[in-house]
Amino acid sequence: MPPIGRRPGKTDTREVLLATARRRFAEAGYDKTTVREIAAAAGVDPALIRHYFGSKADLFRATMGWPFEPAEIAARITDGDPSETAERLTRVFFEAWDRPETRAPLLAILRGAATHEESANLVRQFIQGQIYAQLAAALPGSDAELRIDLAMAQLLGIAYLRYILRVEPIASESLDELITRVAPTIKTHLDV
């Protein structure tokens, strides 16, 4: 009589899925990789991806160590008075960097993207597809994506000085003062 119930031994399905997804995302990119392809390459049912991770975006976040839900972040930035979008973007960005539980993964992602082309490509695709698209849809004008790039370049430069290089006095400036000083510049980039 064959045994019934759970098989003895350690299951590493989650880790196999993560390794397979990393490889597939690196080979084909975020947009061209499907949940079915990842499951097939891992030799499992696609339902296990939903079980362990929820969605393709959640699986990608797990492979990259992404510390927040992009749709929630985009909604926090775009919901509300359009004239205050720049202030909300600046606040959400720096609050994510200021919290230790999200700063460490952001540092790892930024460092990985700076030194590894496949990582940079994946991060770029994910940000553009999951965050930029929602932000661009909320901005008037035909060059919204360029304006978002300019705003993000400004924010990332400040984050690099403040959180990675720890250059003073920007490193010890209060979060509220930093937001007050930077938001008008971000508004200049986002406005038509």
CSV table of C-alpha atoms in Angstrom, one decimal:
chain,number,residue,atom,x,y,z
A,1,MET,CA,0.0,0.0,0.0
A,2,PRO,CA,1.5,3.4,-1.0
A,3,PRO,CA,2.0,6.0,1.7
A,4,ILE,CA,-0.7,8.6,2.0
A,5,GLY,CA,-0.4,12.2,3.3
A,6,ARG,CA,2.6,14.5,3.2
A,7,ARG,CA,5.9,13.0,2.0
A,8,PRO,CA,8.7,13.0,4.5
A,9,GLY,CA,11.6,15.4,4.0
A,10,LYS,CA,12.0,19.1,3.6
A,11,THR,CA,10.2,20.8,0.8
A,12,ASP,CA,11.9,23.7,-0.9
A,13,THR,CA,9.3,24.6,-3.5
A,14,ARG,CA,9.3,28.2,-2.5
A,15,GLU,CA,13.1,28.5,-2.9
A,16,VAL,CA,12.9,26.6,-6.2
A,17,LEU,CA,10.3,29.0,-7.5
A,18,LEU,CA,12.4,32.1,-6.4
A,19,ALA,CA,15.5,30.8,-8.1
A,20,THR,CA,13.5,29.9,-11.3
A,21,ALA,CA,11.8,33.2,-11.3
A,22,ARG,CA,15.0,35.1,-10.9
A,23,ARG,CA,16.5,33.2,-13.9
A,24,ARG,CA,13.4,33.7,-16.1
A,25,PHE,CA,13.1,37.4,-15.2
A,26,ALA,CA,16.8,37.9,-16.0
A,27,GLU,CA,16.5,36.0,-19.3
A,28,ALA,CA,13.2,37.4,-20.7
A,29,GLY,CA,12.5,40.5,-18.5
A,30,TYR,CA,9.5,41.2,-16.3
A,31,ASP,CA,7.0,41.9,-19.0
A,32,LYS,CA,7.8,38.8,-21.2
A,33,THR,CA,7.9,36.3,-18.3
A,34,THR,CA,4.7,34.6,-17.4
A,35,VAL,CA,3.6,32.8,-14.3
A,36,ARG,CA,3.0,29.6,-16.4
A,37,GLU,CA,6.5,29.7,-17.8
A,38,ILE,CA,8.0,30.0,-14.3
A,39,ALA,CA,5.9,27.2,-13.0
A,40,ALA,CA,6.8,25.0,-15.9
A,41,ALA,CA,10.5,25.7,-15.6
A,42,ALA,CA,10.2,24.9,-11.9
A,43,GLY,CA,8.2,21.7,-12.5
A,44,VAL,CA,5.2,22.8,-10.4
A,45,ASP,CA,1.6,23.8,-10.8
A,46,PRO,CA,1.1,27.5,-11.5
A,47,ALA,CA,-1.3,27.6,-8.5
A,48,LEU,CA,1.7,27.2,-6.2
A,49,ILE,CA,3.0,30.6,-7.3
A,50,ARG,CA,-0.3,32.1,-6.2
A,51,HIS,CA,-0.1,30.1,-3.0
A,52,TYR,CA,3.4,31.2,-2.1
A,53,PHE,CA,3.5,34.7,-3.6
A,54,GLY,CA,0.0,35.9,-4.7
A,55,SER,CA,0.8,37.4,-8.0
A,56,LYS,CA,3.6,37.8,-10.6
A,57,ALA,CA,4.3,41.3,-9.2
A,58,ASP,CA,4.6,39.8,-5.7
A,59,LEU,CA,6.9,37.1,-7.0
A,60,PHE,CA,9.1,39.6,-8.6
A,61,ARG,CA,9.2,41.7,-5.4
A,62,ALA,CA,10.3,38.6,-3.5
A,63,THR,CA,13.0,37.9,-6.1
A,64,MET,CA,14.3,41.4,-5.8
A,65,GLY,CA,13.7,42.0,-2.2
A,66,TRP,CA,11.3,44.9,-3.1
A,67,PRO,CA,10.1,46.4,0.2
A,68,PHE,CA,6.7,47.8,-0.7
A,69,GLU,CA,3.7,47.2,-2.9
A,70,PRO,CA,4.1,49.4,-6.0
A,71,ALA,CA,0.4,49.9,-6.6
A,72,GLU,CA,-0.1,51.2,-3.1
A,73,ILE,CA,2.8,53.6,-3.4
A,74,ALA,CA,1.6,54.9,-6.8
A,75,ALA,CA,-2.0,55.4,-5.3
A,76,ARG,CA,-0.6,57.3,-2.3
A,77,ILE,CA,1.2,59.6,-4.8
A,78,THR,CA,-1.6,60.1,-7.3
A,79,ASP,CA,-4.7,60.2,-5.0
A,80,GLY,CA,-5.7,63.7,-4.0
A,81,ASP,CA,-5.3,67.2,-5.3
A,82,PRO,CA,-3.1,67.1,-8.5
A,83,SER,CA,-1.4,70.3,-7.4
A,84,GLU,CA,0.1,68.4,-4.4
A,85,THR,CA,1.4,65.4,-6.4
A,86,ALA,CA,5.0,66.6,-6.2
A,87,GLU,CA,4.8,67.0,-2.4
A,88,ARG,CA,3.3,63.6,-2.0
A,89,LEU,CA,5.9,62.0,-4.3
A,90,THR,CA,8.7,63.6,-2.3
A,91,ARG,CA,7.2,62.6,1.0
A,92,VAL,CA,6.5,59.0,0.0
A,93,PHE,CA,10.0,58.6,-1.5
A,94,PHE,CA,11.9,59.9,1.5
A,95,GLU,CA,9.6,58.2,4.0
A,96,ALA,CA,10.5,54.9,2.3
A,97,TRP,CA,14.2,55.7,2.5
A,98,ASP,CA,14.0,56.9,6.1
A,99,ARG,CA,12.5,53.7,7.6
A,100,PRO,CA,15.2,51.1,8.4
A,101,GLU,CA,12.9,48.2,7.4
A,102,THR,CA,12.6,49.6,3.8
A,103,ARG,CA,15.9,51.4,3.6
A,104,ALA,CA,18.0,48.2,3.7
A,105,PRO,CA,16.2,46.5,0.7
A,106,LEU,CA,16.2,49.7,-1.2
A,107,LEU,CA,20.0,50.0,-0.7
A,108,ALA,CA,20.4,46.4,-1.9
A,109,ILE,CA,18.3,47.0,-5.0
A,110,LEU,CA,20.1,50.2,-5.9
A,111,ARG,CA,23.5,48.7,-5.4
A,112,GLY,CA,22.5,45.6,-7.4
A,113,ALA,CA,21.1,47.7,-10.2
A,114,ALA,CA,24.3,49.9,-10.3
A,115,THR,CA,26.6,46.9,-10.7
A,116,HIS,CA,24.6,44.3,-12.5
A,117,GLU,CA,23.0,45.0,-15.9
A,118,GLU,CA,20.4,42.3,-15.7
A,119,SER,CA,19.3,43.6,-12.3
A,120,ALA,CA,19.2,47.1,-13.6
A,121,ASN,CA,17.1,46.0,-16.5
A,122,LEU,CA,14.6,44.2,-14.3
A,123,VAL,CA,14.3,47.1,-11.8
A,124,ARG,CA,13.9,49.5,-14.7
A,125,GLN,CA,11.1,47.4,-16.3
A,126,PHE,CA,9.4,46.9,-13.0
A,127,ILE,CA,9.5,50.5,-12.0
A,128,GLN,CA,8.4,51.8,-15.4
A,129,GLY,CA,5.6,49.2,-15.7
A,130,GLN,CA,4.3,49.2,-12.1
A,131,ILE,CA,4.9,52.7,-10.8
A,132,TYR,CA,5.7,55.2,-13.6
A,133,ALA,CA,2.8,54.1,-15.7
A,134,GLN,CA,0.3,55.1,-12.9
A,135,LEU,CA,2.1,58.3,-12.2
A,136,ALA,CA,2.3,59.3,-15.9
A,137,ALA,CA,-1.4,58.6,-16.3
A,138,ALA,CA,-2.1,61.1,-13.5
A,139,LEU,CA,0.0,63.9,-15.1
A,140,PRO,CA,-1.1,66.1,-17.9
A,141,GLY,CA,1.0,66.6,-21.0
A,142,SER,CA,2.6,64.3,-23.5
A,143,ASP,CA,6.1,64.1,-21.9
A,144,ALA,CA,4.9,62.9,-18.4
A,145,GLU,CA,7.4,60.0,-18.4
A,146,LEU,CA,10.3,62.3,-19.0
A,147,ARG,CA,9.2,64.6,-16.3
A,148,ILE,CA,8.9,61.7,-13.9
A,149,ASP,CA,12.4,60.6,-14.9
A,150,LEU,CA,13.7,64.1,-14.1
A,151,ALA,CA,11.9,64.1,-10.7
A,152,MET,CA,13.2,60.7,-9.8
A,153,ALA,CA,16.8,61.6,-10.8
A,154,GLN,CA,16.6,64.5,-8.4
A,155,LEU,CA,15.2,62.3,-5.6
A,156,LEU,CA,17.6,59.5,-6.2
A,157,GLY,CA,20.6,61.9,-6.2
A,158,ILE,CA,19.5,63.3,-2.8
A,159,ALA,CA,18.9,59.7,-1.5
A,160,TYR,CA,22.4,58.8,-2.6
A,161,LEU,CA,23.9,61.7,-0.7
A,162,ARG,CA,21.8,61.3,2.4
A,163,TYR,CA,21.5,57.6,2.9
A,164,ILE,CA,24.5,56.0,1.1
A,165,LEU,CA,27.3,58.6,1.3
A,166,ARG,CA,25.8,60.3,4.5
A,167,VAL,CA,27.1,63.7,3.3
A,168,GLU,CA,26.4,66.4,5.9
A,169,PRO,CA,24.4,68.5,6.5
A,170,ILE,CA,21.9,66.7,4.2
A,171,ALA,CA,22.3,63.4,6.1
A,172,SER,CA,21.1,64.9,9.4
A,173,GLU,CA,18.4,67.3,8.0
A,174,SER,CA,15.0,66.6,9.4
A,175,LEU,CA,12.7,64.7,7.1
A,176,ASP,CA,10.1,67.4,7.1
A,177,GLU,CA,12.6,70.1,6.3
A,178,LEU,CA,14.1,68.0,3.5
A,179,ILE,CA,10.6,67.5,2.0
A,180,THR,CA,9.8,71.2,2.3
A,181,ARG,CA,13.0,72.1,0.5
A,182,VAL,CA,12.9,69.5,-2.2
A,183,ALA,CA,9.2,69.3,-3.1
A,184,PRO,CA,9.2,72.7,-5.0
A,185,THR,CA,12.0,71.4,-7.3
A,186,ILE,CA,10.1,68.2,-7.9
A,187,LYS,CA,7.0,70.2,-8.7
A,188,THR,CA,9.0,72.1,-11.3
A,189,HIS,CA,9.9,68.8,-13.0
A,190,LEU,CA,6.3,67.4,-12.9
A,191,ASP,CA,4.4,70.5,-14.0
A,192,VAL,CA,3.8,71.1,-17.7
